[in-house]
Amino acid sequence: PEKHAAQLRYALLEYDRWGARAKVDRLLQQHPALASGSSEISGSNSSMSSGSLDLKSILQAAATLSEEVVFEKLIEKLLLLSIENAGAQNAWLLMNRKEGLCVEACSAMANEFTCEIAPVPLEQVDDIAHSMVRKVRQTAEAVILDDARHDPVYGHDPQLKNAQARSVLCMPILSKGQVSAILYMDNRSA
């Protein structure tokens, strides 16, 4: 029960940090103890702040990634850690190439989080919002959608509708101040 409570609190904090308000509300509705702060959920051993979770995530990622020397394995671990720490169901890593943006790797819950590594031009991928990816590439700023279906900017994006994503995080990965890659994650559950 204590481990379950800690995992629920962790999920709640991560969804809240990600901006997935609908998911946070649903968790609070299903587990009222999360909102009331009862000892079942918020005991001193299982209570963590969002900042400590971020630090924990960074340390875990750094330790895991430093062990990898094979690029493909490094990318796979990066995607899986991103999915785990963000509470996402799917993740794509896009990189700049001479011919434009390409999806270098993807991992999806539907495929048991196996990581597929093969460069595919963005135009050939229907599961991610192209307009959002282009905006992040242009502005070098993250886009976070709590309820993608009702978003005034991206709610009518054909790829977003096709993917049936509920919440989305699309963020730049910078190198020397320039966008070198983009991490795109979504969650399709209510």
PDB file of C-alpha atoms in Angstrom, residues 22-186:
ATOM      1  CA  ALA A  22      -7.591  16.492 -17.035  1.00  0.00           C
ATOM      2  CA  LYS A  23      -5.447  13.550 -15.918  1.00  0.00           C
ATOM      3  CA  VAL A  24      -4.746  15.202 -12.541  1.00  0.00           C
ATOM      4  CA  ASP A  25      -8.466  15.807 -12.007  1.00  0.00           C
ATOM      5  CA  ARG A  26      -9.265  12.196 -12.900  1.00  0.00           C
ATOM      6  CA  LEU A  27      -6.634  10.844 -10.481  1.00  0.00           C
ATOM      7  CA  LEU A  28      -7.942  13.098  -7.717  1.00  0.00           C
ATOM      8  CA  GLN A  29     -11.480  11.911  -8.420  1.00  0.00           C
ATOM      9  CA  GLN A  30     -10.460   8.234  -8.351  1.00  0.00           C
ATOM     10  CA  HIS A  31      -8.215   8.652  -5.293  1.00  0.00           C
ATOM     11  CA  PRO A  32      -9.644  11.395  -3.052  1.00  0.00           C
ATOM     12  CA  ALA A  33      -6.927  10.746  -0.459  1.00  0.00           C
ATOM     13  CA  LEU A  34      -4.451  12.400  -2.850  1.00  0.00           C
ATOM     14  CA  ALA A  35      -6.309  15.693  -2.477  1.00  0.00           C
ATOM     15  CA  SER A  36      -7.055  15.451   1.229  1.00  0.00           C
ATOM     16  CA  GLY A  37      -3.466  14.674   2.164  1.00  0.00           C
ATOM     17  CA  SER A  38      -4.443  11.699   4.325  1.00  0.00           C
ATOM     18  CA  SER A  39      -1.706   9.623   5.883  1.00  0.00           C
ATOM     19  CA  GLU A  40      -2.465   6.806   3.423  1.00  0.00           C
ATOM     20  CA  ILE A  41      -1.043   8.888   0.571  1.00  0.00           C
ATOM     21  CA  SER A  42       1.044  11.625   2.078  1.00  0.00           C
ATOM     22  CA  GLY A  43       2.966   9.879   4.802  1.00  0.00           C
ATOM     23  CA  SER A  44       6.359  11.391   5.506  1.00  0.00           C
ATOM     24  CA  ASN A  45       8.138   8.533   3.728  1.00  0.00           C
ATOM     25  CA  SER A  46       6.225   8.839   0.472  1.00  0.00           C
ATOM     26  CA  SER A  47       5.763  12.600   0.240  1.00  0.00           C
ATOM     27  CA  MET A  48       8.001  14.308  -2.333  1.00  0.00           C
ATOM     28  CA  SER A  49       8.052  17.705  -3.897  1.00  0.00           C
ATOM     29  CA  SER A  50       8.023  18.226  -7.625  1.00  0.00           C
ATOM     30  CA  GLY A  51      11.534  19.682  -7.374  1.00  0.00           C
ATOM     31  CA  SER A  52      12.903  16.576  -5.680  1.00  0.00           C
ATOM     32  CA  LEU A  53      11.232  14.428  -8.321  1.00  0.00           C
ATOM     33  CA  ASP A  54      12.909  16.474 -11.023  1.00  0.00           C
ATOM     34  CA  LEU A  55      16.286  16.055  -9.351  1.00  0.00           C
ATOM     35  CA  LYS A  56      15.650  12.353  -8.867  1.00  0.00           C
ATOM     36  CA  SER A  57      14.718  12.034 -12.554  1.00  0.00           C
ATOM     37  CA  ILE A  58      17.828  13.897 -13.662  1.00  0.00           C
ATOM     38  CA  LEU A  59      20.114  11.817 -11.463  1.00  0.00           C
ATOM     39  CA  GLN A  60      18.485   8.594 -12.611  1.00  0.00           C
ATOM     40  CA  ALA A  61      18.779   9.622 -16.259  1.00  0.00           C
ATOM     41  CA  ALA A  62      22.392  10.736 -15.883  1.00  0.00           C
ATOM     42  CA  ALA A  63      23.397   7.492 -14.199  1.00  0.00           C
ATOM     43  CA  THR A  64      21.599   5.343 -16.737  1.00  0.00           C
ATOM     44  CA  LEU A  65      22.742   7.270 -19.791  1.00  0.00           C
ATOM     45  CA  SER A  66      26.380   7.459 -18.676  1.00  0.00           C
ATOM     46  CA  GLU A  67      26.534   3.665 -18.801  1.00  0.00           C
ATOM     47  CA  GLU A  68      25.634   3.574 -22.496  1.00  0.00           C
ATOM     48  CA  VAL A  69      28.175   3.855 -25.276  1.00  0.00           C
ATOM     49  CA  VAL A  70      26.054   2.506 -28.153  1.00  0.00           C
ATOM     50  CA  PHE A  71      24.096   5.415 -29.683  1.00  0.00           C
ATOM     51  CA  GLU A  72      20.962   3.352 -30.404  1.00  0.00           C
ATOM     52  CA  LYS A  73      20.818   2.064 -26.828  1.00  0.00           C
ATOM     53  CA  LEU A  74      21.357   5.598 -25.530  1.00  0.00           C
ATOM     54  CA  ILE A  75      18.421   6.872 -27.588  1.00  0.00           C
ATOM     55  CA  GLU A  76      16.250   3.969 -26.453  1.00  0.00           C
ATOM     56  CA  LYS A  77      17.005   4.655 -22.786  1.00  0.00           C
ATOM     57  CA  LEU A  78      16.431   8.387 -23.281  1.00  0.00           C
ATOM     58  CA  LEU A  79      12.960   7.752 -24.708  1.00  0.00           C
ATOM     59  CA  LEU A  80      12.005   5.192 -22.074  1.00  0.00           C
ATOM     60  CA  LEU A  81      13.179   7.423 -19.211  1.00  0.00           C
ATOM     61  CA  SER A  82      11.287  10.359 -20.746  1.00  0.00           C
ATOM     62  CA  ILE A  83       8.101   8.299 -20.991  1.00  0.00           C
ATOM     63  CA  GLU A  84       8.490   7.024 -17.440  1.00  0.00           C
ATOM     64  CA  ASN A  85       9.196  10.416 -15.907  1.00  0.00           C
ATOM     65  CA  ALA A  86       6.541  12.322 -17.848  1.00  0.00           C
ATOM     66  CA  GLY A  87       3.818   9.706 -17.562  1.00  0.00           C
ATOM     67  CA  ALA A  88       3.494   9.611 -21.337  1.00  0.00           C
ATOM     68  CA  GLN A  89       2.282   6.727 -23.466  1.00  0.00           C
ATOM     69  CA  ASN A  90       4.292   7.525 -26.584  1.00  0.00           C
ATOM     70  CA  ALA A  91       7.487   9.377 -27.410  1.00  0.00           C
ATOM     71  CA  TRP A  92       9.298  10.433 -30.568  1.00  0.00           C
ATOM     72  CA  LEU A  93      12.753  11.908 -30.952  1.00  0.00           C
ATOM     73  CA  LEU A  94      13.164  14.174 -33.975  1.00  0.00           C
ATOM     74  CA  MET A  95      16.488  15.491 -35.230  1.00  0.00           C
ATOM     75  CA  ASN A  96      17.582  18.029 -37.794  1.00  0.00           C
ATOM     76  CA  ARG A  97      19.079  16.547 -40.929  1.00  0.00           C
ATOM     77  CA  LYS A  98      20.163  18.135 -44.200  1.00  0.00           C
ATOM     78  CA  GLU A  99      16.852  17.129 -45.787  1.00  0.00           C
ATOM     79  CA  GLY A 100      14.804  18.469 -42.845  1.00  0.00           C
ATOM     80  CA  LEU A 101      13.329  17.099 -39.641  1.00  0.00           C
ATOM     81  CA  CYS A 102      13.331  13.334 -39.250  1.00  0.00           C
ATOM     82  CA  VAL A 103      11.874  11.079 -36.599  1.00  0.00           C
ATOM     83  CA  GLU A 104      14.966   9.208 -35.447  1.00  0.00           C
ATOM     84  CA  ALA A 105      13.288   7.010 -32.862  1.00  0.00           C
ATOM     85  CA  CYS A 106       9.902   6.286 -31.353  1.00  0.00           C
ATOM     86  CA  SER A 107       8.549   4.255 -28.482  1.00  0.00           C
ATOM     87  CA  ALA A 108       4.887   3.481 -27.923  1.00  0.00           C
ATOM     88  CA  MET A 109       2.880   1.838 -25.183  1.00  0.00           C
ATOM     89  CA  ALA A 110       0.939  -0.094 -27.846  1.00  0.00           C
ATOM     90  CA  ASN A 111       4.215  -1.804 -28.833  1.00  0.00           C
ATOM     91  CA  GLU A 112       5.114  -2.549 -25.204  1.00  0.00           C
ATOM     92  CA  PHE A 113       7.480   0.451 -25.245  1.00  0.00           C
ATOM     93  CA  THR A 114       9.876  -1.167 -27.672  1.00  0.00           C
ATOM     94  CA  CYS A 115      12.009   1.499 -29.270  1.00  0.00           C
ATOM     95  CA  GLU A 116      12.111   1.701 -33.056  1.00  0.00           C
ATOM     96  CA  ILE A 117      15.206   3.436 -34.363  1.00  0.00           C
ATOM     97  CA  ALA A 118      15.107   4.336 -38.036  1.00  0.00           C
ATOM     98  CA  PRO A 119      15.152   7.821 -39.570  1.00  0.00           C
ATOM     99  CA  VAL A 120      11.815   8.696 -41.147  1.00  0.00           C
ATOM    100  CA  PRO A 121      11.045  12.149 -42.624  1.00  0.00           C
ATOM    101  CA  LEU A 122       8.527  14.084 -40.514  1.00  0.00           C
ATOM    102  CA  GLU A 123       6.143  14.309 -43.478  1.00  0.00           C
ATOM    103  CA  GLN A 124       5.747  10.496 -43.423  1.00  0.00           C
ATOM    104  CA  VAL A 125       4.726  10.328 -39.747  1.00  0.00           C
ATOM    105  CA  ASP A 126       1.009  10.760 -39.057  1.00  0.00           C
ATOM    106  CA  ASP A 127       1.027  10.364 -35.265  1.00  0.00           C
ATOM    107  CA  ILE A 128       2.517  13.725 -34.303  1.00  0.00           C
ATOM    108  CA  ALA A 129       1.394  17.299 -34.923  1.00  0.00           C
ATOM    109  CA  HIS A 130       3.681  18.657 -37.656  1.00  0.00           C
ATOM    110  CA  SER A 131       2.639  22.253 -37.027  1.00  0.00           C
ATOM    111  CA  MET A 132       3.579  21.962 -33.358  1.00  0.00           C
ATOM    112  CA  VAL A 133       6.967  20.424 -34.150  1.00  0.00           C
ATOM    113  CA  ARG A 134       7.706  23.218 -36.635  1.00  0.00           C
ATOM    114  CA  LYS A 135       6.710  25.862 -34.078  1.00  0.00           C
ATOM    115  CA  VAL A 136       9.012  24.359 -31.438  1.00  0.00           C
ATOM    116  CA  ARG A 137      11.828  24.179 -33.993  1.00  0.00           C
ATOM    117  CA  GLN A 138      11.289  27.819 -34.953  1.00  0.00           C
ATOM    118  CA  THR A 139      10.836  29.302 -31.459  1.00  0.00           C
ATOM    119  CA  ALA A 140      12.980  26.894 -29.384  1.00  0.00           C
ATOM    120  CA  GLU A 141      10.171  26.930 -26.797  1.00  0.00           C
ATOM    121  CA  ALA A 142       8.202  23.961 -25.481  1.00  0.00           C
ATOM    122  CA  VAL A 143       4.507  23.500 -26.227  1.00  0.00           C
ATOM    123  CA  ILE A 144       2.360  21.791 -23.582  1.00  0.00           C
ATOM    124  CA  LEU A 145      -1.271  20.879 -24.236  1.00  0.00           C
ATOM    125  CA  ASP A 146      -3.483  19.702 -21.397  1.00  0.00           C
ATOM    126  CA  ASP A 147      -6.442  18.815 -23.612  1.00  0.00           C
ATOM    127  CA  ALA A 148      -5.285  18.776 -27.224  1.00  0.00           C
ATOM    128  CA  ARG A 149      -8.777  18.223 -28.631  1.00  0.00           C
ATOM    129  CA  HIS A 150      -9.975  21.603 -27.339  1.00  0.00           C
ATOM    130  CA  ASP A 151      -6.815  23.628 -27.848  1.00  0.00           C
ATOM    131  CA  PRO A 152      -7.552  26.801 -29.873  1.00  0.00           C
ATOM    132  CA  VAL A 153      -4.214  26.662 -31.735  1.00  0.00           C
ATOM    133  CA  TYR A 154      -3.659  22.938 -32.342  1.00  0.00           C
ATOM    134  CA  GLY A 155      -7.096  21.394 -31.779  1.00  0.00           C
ATOM    135  CA  HIS A 156      -7.782  21.255 -35.526  1.00  0.00           C
ATOM    136  CA  ASP A 157      -4.378  19.879 -36.532  1.00  0.00           C
ATOM    137  CA  PRO A 158      -5.097  16.821 -38.742  1.00  0.00           C
ATOM    138  CA  GLN A 159      -2.226  14.752 -37.337  1.00  0.00           C
ATOM    139  CA  LEU A 160      -3.242  15.545 -33.759  1.00  0.00           C
ATOM    140  CA  LYS A 161      -6.817  14.505 -34.511  1.00  0.00           C
ATOM    141  CA  ASN A 162      -5.582  11.330 -36.208  1.00  0.00           C
ATOM    142  CA  ALA A 163      -3.421  10.397 -33.210  1.00  0.00           C
ATOM    143  CA  GLN A 164      -6.287  11.099 -30.756  1.00  0.00           C
ATOM    144  CA  ALA A 165      -3.814  12.559 -28.270  1.00  0.00           C
ATOM    145  CA  ARG A 166      -5.295  14.045 -25.116  1.00  0.00           C
ATOM    146  CA  SER A 167      -2.203  15.738 -23.711  1.00  0.00           C
ATOM    147  CA  VAL A 168       1.026  16.579 -25.526  1.00  0.00           C
ATOM    148  CA  LEU A 169       4.484  17.806 -24.642  1.00  0.00           C
ATOM    149  CA  CYS A 170       6.735  18.954 -27.479  1.00  0.00           C
ATOM    150  CA  MET A 171      10.060  20.341 -26.314  1.00  0.00           C
ATOM    151  CA  PRO A 172      13.322  21.404 -27.917  1.00  0.00           C
ATOM    152  CA  ILE A 173      16.674  19.867 -27.079  1.00  0.00           C
ATOM    153  CA  LEU A 174      19.250  22.611 -27.424  1.00  0.00           C
ATOM    154  CA  SER A 175      22.923  22.441 -28.248  1.00  0.00           C
ATOM    155  CA  LYS A 176      24.898  25.692 -28.161  1.00  0.00           C
ATOM    156  CA  GLY A 177      21.649  27.650 -28.155  1.00  0.00           C
ATOM    157  CA  GLN A 178      20.297  25.963 -31.296  1.00  0.00           C
ATOM    158  CA  VAL A 179      17.546  23.343 -31.585  1.00  0.00           C
ATOM    159  CA  SER A 180      19.363  20.102 -32.349  1.00  0.00           C
ATOM    160  CA  ALA A 181      16.493  17.743 -31.579  1.00  0.00           C
ATOM    161  CA  ILE A 182      12.867  17.737 -30.468  1.00  0.00           C
ATOM    162  CA  LEU A 183      11.232  15.402 -27.967  1.00  0.00           C
ATOM    163  CA  TYR A 184       7.513  14.872 -28.607  1.00  0.00           C
ATOM    164  CA  MET A 185       5.412  12.906 -26.108  1.00  0.00           C
ATOM    165  CA  ASP A 186       1.714  12.289 -25.827  1.00  0.00           C
TER     166      ASP A 186
END
